[in-house]
Every structure is written in structure tokens, then in C-alpha cells.
C-alpha positions as a LaTeX table, in Angstrom:
\begin{tabular}{lrrr}
\hline
Residue & $x$ (\AA) & $y$ (\AA) & $z$ (\AA) \\
\hline
Unk1 & $-10.29$ & 20.96 & 6.89 \\
Unk2 & $-8.15$ & 20.45 & 10.05 \\
Unk3 & $-7.33$ & 16.86 & 10.80 \\
Unk4 & $-8.85$ & 15.06 & 13.75 \\
Unk5 & $-5.87$ & 12.55 & 14.30 \\
Unk6 & $-2.39$ & 13.88 & 13.58 \\
Unk7 & $-0.29$ & 11.14 & 12.34 \\
Unk8 & 3.57 & 11.55 & 12.86 \\
Unk9 & 6.65 & 9.08 & 12.29 \\
Unk10 & 9.61 & 8.81 & 14.44 \\
Unk11 & 11.98 & 6.19 & 13.20 \\
Unk12 & 9.87 & 2.91 & 14.01 \\
Unk13 & 7.41 & 4.80 & 16.17 \\
Unk14 & 4.03 & 6.06 & 14.67 \\
Unk15 & 2.43 & 8.71 & 16.92 \\
Unk16 & $-1.62$ & 9.29 & 16.60 \\
Unk17 & $-2.39$ & 12.26 & 18.44 \\
Unk18 & $-6.38$ & 12.80 & 18.57 \\
Unk19 & $-6.97$ & 16.47 & 17.67 \\
Unk20 & $-10.45$ & 17.66 & 18.77 \\
Unk21 & $-9.43$ & 19.87 & 21.46 \\
Unk22 & $-12.66$ & 21.76 & 21.07 \\
Unk23 & $-14.71$ & 18.62 & 22.44 \\
Unk24 & $-11.88$ & 17.65 & 24.73 \\
Unk25 & $-10.70$ & 15.12 & 22.22 \\
Unk26 & $-14.14$ & 13.19 & 22.33 \\
Unk27 & $-14.31$ & 10.27 & 20.21 \\
Unk28 & $-16.80$ & 11.63 & 17.61 \\
Unk29 & $-17.61$ & 10.17 & 14.42 \\
Unk30 & $-15.40$ & 12.49 & 12.42 \\
Unk31 & $-12.24$ & 11.24 & 14.89 \\
Unk32 & $-13.21$ & 7.48 & 14.59 \\
Unk33 & $-13.52$ & 7.88 & 10.72 \\
Unk34 & $-9.67$ & 9.01 & 10.66 \\
Unk35 & $-8.69$ & 7.04 & 13.63 \\
Unk36 & $-9.47$ & 3.50 & 12.28 \\
Unk37 & $-7.76$ & 3.85 & 8.84 \\
Unk38 & $-4.63$ & 5.63 & 10.79 \\
Unk39 & $-4.41$ & 2.67 & 13.26 \\
Unk40 & $-4.89$ & 0.18 & 10.38 \\
Unk41 & $-1.95$ & 1.92 & 8.18 \\
Unk42 & 0.33 & 1.83 & 11.03 \\
Unk43 & $-0.31$ & $-1.67$ & 12.03 \\
Unk44 & 0.06 & $-2.76$ & 8.50 \\
Unk45 & 3.30 & $-1.11$ & 8.03 \\
Unk46 & 6.29 & $-3.35$ & 9.00 \\
Unk47 & 8.56 & $-0.47$ & 9.42 \\
Unk48 & 6.53 & 0.73 & 12.61 \\
Unk49 & 7.42 & $-1.31$ & 15.37 \\
Unk50 & 5.55 & 0.66 & 17.98 \\
Unk51 & 2.26 & 2.92 & 18.00 \\
Unk52 & 1.74 & 5.60 & 20.77 \\
Unk53 & $-1.85$ & 7.29 & 20.91 \\
Unk54 & $-2.11$ & 10.60 & 22.74 \\
Unk55 & $-4.56$ & 13.57 & 22.70 \\
Unk56 & $-3.66$ & 17.21 & 21.76 \\
Unk57 & $-4.05$ & 20.16 & 24.13 \\
Unk58 & $-3.32$ & 18.35 & 27.47 \\
Unk59 & $-6.23$ & 15.93 & 27.27 \\
Unk60 & $-6.19$ & 12.32 & 26.31 \\
Unk61 & $-9.92$ & 12.02 & 25.59 \\
Unk62 & $-12.98$ & 12.92 & 27.38 \\
Unk63 & $-15.09$ & 9.94 & 26.01 \\
Unk64 & $-17.60$ & 9.57 & 23.56 \\
Unk65 & $-19.76$ & 12.14 & 21.70 \\
Unk66 & $-22.53$ & 13.02 & 24.12 \\
Unk67 & $-24.05$ & 15.57 & 21.75 \\
Unk68 & $-24.95$ & 12.42 & 19.72 \\
Unk69 & $-27.37$ & 10.98 & 22.39 \\
Unk70 & $-30.16$ & 13.77 & 22.09 \\
Unk71 & $-32.36$ & 11.74 & 19.60 \\
Unk72 & $-31.10$ & 8.39 & 20.50 \\
Unk73 & $-32.76$ & 5.12 & 19.06 \\
Unk74 & $-31.49$ & 1.53 & 20.03 \\
Unk75 & $-30.32$ & 1.31 & 16.55 \\
Unk76 & $-28.40$ & 4.31 & 16.53 \\
Unk77 & $-26.85$ & 3.43 & 19.75 \\
Unk78 & $-25.92$ & $-0.15$ & 18.29 \\
Unk79 & $-24.16$ & 1.70 & 15.25 \\
Unk80 & $-22.01$ & 3.97 & 18.00 \\
Unk81 & $-20.99$ & 1.04 & 20.21 \\
Unk82 & $-20.15$ & $-1.13$ & 17.08 \\
Unk83 & $-18.18$ & 1.37 & 15.59 \\
Unk84 & $-16.03$ & 1.67 & 18.53 \\
Unk85 & $-15.21$ & $-2.12$ & 18.11 \\
Unk86 & $-13.31$ & $-1.29$ & 14.74 \\
Unk87 & $-10.61$ & 0.50 & 16.44 \\
Unk88 & $-10.60$ & $-1.63$ & 19.70 \\
Unk89 & $-10.34$ & $-4.82$ & 17.44 \\
Unk90 & $-7.55$ & $-3.39$ & 15.71 \\
Unk91 & $-5.74$ & $-2.31$ & 18.94 \\
Unk92 & $-6.41$ & $-5.62$ & 20.96 \\
Unk93 & $-6.18$ & $-8.07$ & 18.04 \\
Unk94 & $-3.16$ & $-6.31$ & 16.25 \\
Unk95 & 0.52 & $-7.27$ & 16.29 \\
Unk96 & 1.99 & $-4.17$ & 16.97 \\
Unk97 & 2.51 & $-2.97$ & 20.66 \\
Unk98 & 0.59 & 0.19 & 21.43 \\
Unk99 & 1.27 & 2.78 & 24.09 \\
Unk100 & $-1.23$ & 5.47 & 25.52 \\
Unk101 & 0.50 & 8.58 & 26.74 \\
Unk102 & $-2.23$ & 10.20 & 28.93 \\
Unk103 & $-2.58$ & 13.65 & 30.18 \\
Unk104 & $-5.73$ & 15.16 & 31.54 \\
Unk105 & $-9.03$ & 13.33 & 31.16 \\
Unk106 & $-9.28$ & 9.79 & 29.90 \\
Unk107 & $-13.14$ & 9.60 & 30.61 \\
Unk108 & $-15.71$ & 6.99 & 29.36 \\
Unk109 & $-14.70$ & 5.85 & 26.07 \\
Unk110 & $-11.27$ & 7.51 & 26.38 \\
Unk111 & $-10.77$ & 5.41 & 29.37 \\
Unk112 & $-11.74$ & 2.38 & 27.14 \\
Unk113 & $-9.17$ & 3.51 & 24.41 \\
Unk114 & $-6.38$ & 3.90 & 27.01 \\
Unk115 & $-6.98$ & 0.55 & 28.37 \\
Unk116 & $-7.08$ & $-1.49$ & 24.78 \\
Unk117 & $-3.62$ & $-0.08$ & 24.82 \\
Unk118 & $-0.53$ & $-2.60$ & 25.93 \\
Unk119 & 1.27 & 0.07 & 28.06 \\
Unk120 & $-0.07$ & 3.02 & 29.80 \\
Unk121 & 1.83 & 6.13 & 30.49 \\
Unk122 & $-0.08$ & 8.44 & 32.83 \\
Unk123 & 0.57 & 12.13 & 33.99 \\
Unk124 & 0.65 & 12.18 & 37.66 \\
Unk125 & $-2.47$ & 14.67 & 37.38 \\
Unk126 & $-4.14$ & 12.74 & 34.54 \\
Unk127 & $-7.79$ & 11.48 & 35.66 \\
Unk128 & $-9.42$ & 8.22 & 34.84 \\
Unk129 & $-13.17$ & 7.66 & 35.20 \\
Unk130 & $-15.65$ & 5.21 & 33.68 \\
Unk131 & $-18.26$ & 7.87 & 33.67 \\
Unk132 & $-21.01$ & 6.03 & 31.80 \\
Unk133 & $-23.54$ & 5.48 & 34.60 \\
Unk134 & $-23.54$ & 9.37 & 35.47 \\
Unk135 & $-25.59$ & 9.53 & 32.03 \\
Unk136 & $-27.59$ & 6.21 & 32.95 \\
Unk137 & $-25.15$ & 3.78 & 30.86 \\
Unk138 & $-23.04$ & 0.85 & 31.16 \\
Unk139 & $-19.45$ & 0.96 & 30.19 \\
Unk140 & $-18.32$ & $-0.03$ & 26.52 \\
Unk141 & $-15.27$ & 0.48 & 24.82 \\
Unk142 & $-13.85$ & $-3.07$ & 25.84 \\
Unk143 & $-13.80$ & $-2.12$ & 29.32 \\
Unk144 & $-15.78$ & $-5.17$ & 30.71 \\
Unk145 & $-12.87$ & $-7.08$ & 29.32 \\
Unk146 & $-9.77$ & $-5.03$ & 29.61 \\
Unk147 & $-10.27$ & $-3.48$ & 33.15 \\
Unk148 & $-10.79$ & $-6.53$ & 35.35 \\
Unk149 & $-7.61$ & $-7.94$ & 33.76 \\
Unk150 & $-5.50$ & $-5.06$ & 34.61 \\
Unk151 & $-7.04$ & $-4.54$ & 38.39 \\
Unk152 & $-8.93$ & $-7.39$ & 39.51 \\
Unk153 & $-12.93$ & $-7.89$ & 39.46 \\
Unk154 & $-13.49$ & $-5.98$ & 42.73 \\
Unk155 & $-11.67$ & $-2.90$ & 41.81 \\
Unk156 & $-13.09$ & $-2.90$ & 38.33 \\
Unk157 & $-16.72$ & $-3.02$ & 39.89 \\
Unk158 & $-15.68$ & $-0.21$ & 41.98 \\
Unk159 & $-14.61$ & 1.84 & 39.00 \\
Unk160 & $-17.35$ & 0.84 & 36.69 \\
Unk161 & $-20.37$ & 0.83 & 38.84 \\
Unk162 & $-19.50$ & 3.99 & 40.94 \\
Unk163 & $-17.80$ & 6.10 & 38.22 \\
Unk164 & $-14.85$ & 6.48 & 40.68 \\
Unk165 & $-12.42$ & 9.31 & 39.58 \\
Unk166 & $-8.80$ & 8.34 & 39.95 \\
Unk167 & $-5.53$ & 10.28 & 39.11 \\
Unk168 & $-2.30$ & 9.22 & 37.63 \\
Unk169 & $-0.85$ & 8.29 & 40.73 \\
Unk170 & $-3.46$ & 6.08 & 42.04 \\
Unk171 & $-3.66$ & 4.67 & 38.57 \\
Unk172 & $-0.04$ & 3.73 & 38.86 \\
Unk173 & $-0.74$ & 2.03 & 42.35 \\
Unk174 & $-4.00$ & 0.32 & 40.91 \\
Unk175 & $-2.20$ & $-1.05$ & 37.89 \\
Unk176 & $-4.08$ & 1.03 & 35.44 \\
Unk177 & $-1.06$ & 2.94 & 34.24 \\
Unk178 & 2.31 & 1.28 & 33.80 \\
Unk179 & 4.49 & 4.30 & 34.14 \\
Unk180 & 4.33 & 7.74 & 35.83 \\
Unk181 & 5.41 & 11.03 & 34.03 \\
Unk182 & 5.46 & 14.64 & 35.51 \\
Unk183 & 2.49 & 16.62 & 33.99 \\
Unk184 & 2.98 & 17.55 & 30.59 \\
Unk185 & 5.74 & 14.75 & 29.91 \\
Unk186 & 3.62 & 11.66 & 29.28 \\
Unk187 & 4.24 & 11.49 & 25.70 \\
Unk188 & 7.96 & 11.98 & 26.15 \\
Unk189 & 8.10 & 8.96 & 28.52 \\
Unk190 & 5.86 & 7.13 & 26.28 \\
Unk191 & 8.31 & 7.72 & 23.53 \\
Unk192 & 11.21 & 6.54 & 25.47 \\
Unk193 & 9.23 & 3.44 & 26.47 \\
Unk194 & 8.31 & 2.92 & 22.66 \\
Unk195 & 11.97 & 2.41 & 21.92 \\
Unk196 & 11.96 & $-0.34$ & 24.12 \\
Unk197 & 8.81 & $-2.08$ & 22.57 \\
Unk198 & 10.21 & $-1.31$ & 19.17 \\
Unk199 & 13.51 & $-3.06$ & 19.50 \\
Unk200 & 11.89 & $-6.39$ & 20.56 \\
Unk201 & 11.34 & $-9.13$ & 17.97 \\
Unk202 & 8.27 & $-8.17$ & 16.23 \\
Unk203 & 7.23 & $-11.68$ & 15.33 \\
Unk204 & 7.51 & $-12.68$ & 19.38 \\
Unk205 & 5.71 & $-9.77$ & 20.25 \\
Unk206 & 2.91 & $-10.34$ & 17.96 \\
Unk207 & 2.46 & $-13.82$ & 19.14 \\
Unk208 & 2.39 & $-12.60$ & 22.82 \\
Unk209 & $-0.36$ & $-10.13$ & 21.85 \\
Unk210 & $-2.35$ & $-12.58$ & 19.88 \\
Unk211 & $-2.00$ & $-14.82$ & 23.05 \\
Unk212 & $-3.31$ & $-12.23$ & 25.39 \\
Unk213 & $-6.25$ & $-11.52$ & 23.00 \\
Unk214 & $-7.63$ & $-14.92$ & 23.69 \\
Unk215 & $-7.76$ & $-14.38$ & 27.73 \\
Unk216 & $-9.04$ & $-15.90$ & 29.88 \\
Unk217 & $-7.01$ & $-18.60$ & 29.10 \\
Unk218 & $-7.21$ & $-22.23$ & 31.07 \\
Unk219 & $-3.57$ & $-23.82$ & 31.62 \\
Unk220 & $-4.14$ & $-26.32$ & 28.87 \\
Unk221 & $-4.97$ & $-23.63$ & 26.16 \\
Unk222 & $-1.70$ & $-21.49$ & 27.42 \\
Unk223 & 0.50 & $-24.73$ & 26.71 \\
Unk224 & $-1.19$ & $-25.25$ & 23.55 \\
Unk225 & $-0.29$ & $-22.04$ & 22.22 \\
Unk226 & 3.25 & $-22.38$ & 23.75 \\
Unk227 & 3.56 & $-26.01$ & 21.76 \\
Unk228 & 2.22 & $-24.33$ & 18.62 \\
Unk229 & 4.02 & $-20.83$ & 18.42 \\
Unk230 & 7.24 & $-21.43$ & 19.97 \\
Unk231 & 8.68 & $-24.10$ & 17.47 \\
Unk232 & 7.73 & $-21.66$ & 14.45 \\
Unk233 & 9.58 & $-18.72$ & 16.30 \\
Unk234 & 12.47 & $-20.92$ & 16.82 \\
Unk235 & 12.87 & $-21.20$ & 13.23 \\
Unk236 & 12.64 & $-17.32$ & 12.46 \\
Unk237 & 15.48 & $-15.37$ & 11.02 \\
Unk238 & 15.01 & $-13.03$ & 14.02 \\
Unk239 & 15.56 & $-15.86$ & 16.47 \\
Unk240 & 18.90 & $-16.98$ & 14.52 \\
Unk241 & 19.91 & $-13.25$ & 14.60 \\
Unk242 & 19.31 & $-13.17$ & 18.33 \\
Unk243 & 21.39 & $-16.09$ & 18.97 \\
Unk244 & 24.10 & $-14.93$ & 16.72 \\
Unk245 & 23.95 & $-11.46$ & 18.58 \\
Unk246 & 23.99 & $-12.95$ & 21.99 \\
Unk247 & 27.30 & $-14.93$ & 21.22 \\
Unk248 & 28.87 & $-12.11$ & 19.53 \\
Unk249 & 27.85 & $-9.66$ & 22.57 \\
Unk250 & 26.17 & $-7.47$ & 20.05 \\
Unk251 & 22.85 & $-5.77$ & 19.79 \\
Unk252 & 20.27 & $-8.20$ & 17.49 \\
Unk253 & 18.84 & $-6.35$ & 14.29 \\
Unk254 & 15.32 & $-7.76$ & 13.98 \\
Unk255 & 13.85 & $-7.74$ & 10.36 \\
Unk256 & 10.50 & $-9.28$ & 11.64 \\
Unk257 & 11.28 & $-12.18$ & 9.60 \\
\hline
\end{tabular}
């Protein structure tokens, strides 16, 4: 049987490609059953320094599996939303930086998947939409938390309440996307960005991600994280290596130790 998520490694980068083209890479139960362990495996592998998530066939993900909504009950609905939490937790609370490479549609839960990444590369003709209220639903997929932090409350209300469709260029201007790519080139640009993330000190990156996962932070909480985490980082092998490399005018070799 064909895999619904193709996993490939390129050096320190793990690429997870959602491959459910028939349903425009909708996040079906079958996809989620493979995506969660694939993410966990990449996340737990110390040799993987960056994860790139993309979709096959020129589409990122058209969202949830609408075919499931036919004979819906509150219990079933709860299970679907709860299942999504598994991969979102891995993405938002993990240690490894994640880049979403978006071509075509990032709709509904697919939009949520993209917004749970740390960095978003969008093709100019990509299409982002929180289409939930078109089927009488509220946004899920973590969007109530991730989207306002990227674009502010007012713009988030517009996108989430009106199911506004925006393209890659608008996404870049709003802050939904961090980098633009020519059509069909989102993965290439994402791989190039991934090398930047992969070359950073992994323990420092993990600490930053874990701080951001606690937002919103008040000033005292932010200072407390600095005071607790920075002395520990100062004593790592990687920090010593970075100091050595700085004075030797060399590129540091980080080991995540």
C-alpha cells in the first residue's frame, strides 16, 4: 500500500511529504496515523536538525477530511479534534525547528498545520484560508493560538470569521509566510532555509522553541526563562565550541551537547 506520508533524509534535514493527492492531501485518519510517528521519529533523532513538511502534487493540504462529517456525533467530533492535537503538540512543543513548504492550498486544518511550523515558505500562488465557517464550524488545528501571534488579533478575526482567501504574496505581507518562492519552488527555498536552521546550536534552538510554546508571556516570565535557561546553555559543549570557533574565525561544529 502506498504511504500517505513520504519521509526522506537529506543530511541533517528530514522531509515529510503528505501524499494523499486524490483528496488534495487532506489530513485523513490514514494520514494522521503516519504523520504522528513520522514527526516523532524525526523529532527524537539527534541527527535531524530541521524538519520540512510539504505536500505532494502541488498542494500542501486542503484541510480536514470532510467525508467524515456525514454521520457526526459530538463524541466523534471530539475524537477528530483530539487526534489533531497529537501532531500539533509534536510540532509546537518539540525541540526541532520545522519549516512548512506551501504550494497550492493550505486550507482549514492544512492552514493550521502550516501555522504550527516555525517558518513558512509559500509559493507566490499558494492559497491560505481558514475555511471552517463555510461548513458551519469554528477554526481548530491550533489556529486560535498560532494565527493571532503571527498576524495580530484584528487580522486573525478577519481570516477566521470571514474565511478570507489570501495568496502567497499577501501571506508574506501579512506575516503568515516568512519567505516567498516562485511557483513550484517552495520546497527548494525551504531546503535552503532548513540548512540555516540546521546549522544553529540545537540546544539553544530547543530552548527558544520551548519558551515560545509558553506564550503569551509577561515580562517577568520571560526574564525567569532567561535566568533559568541561559546559565545552563553557557555551560554546554556547544557554547564552548562556539566561543572557540569565534576566536579561531572558523565555523562551529555543534553536537547538541
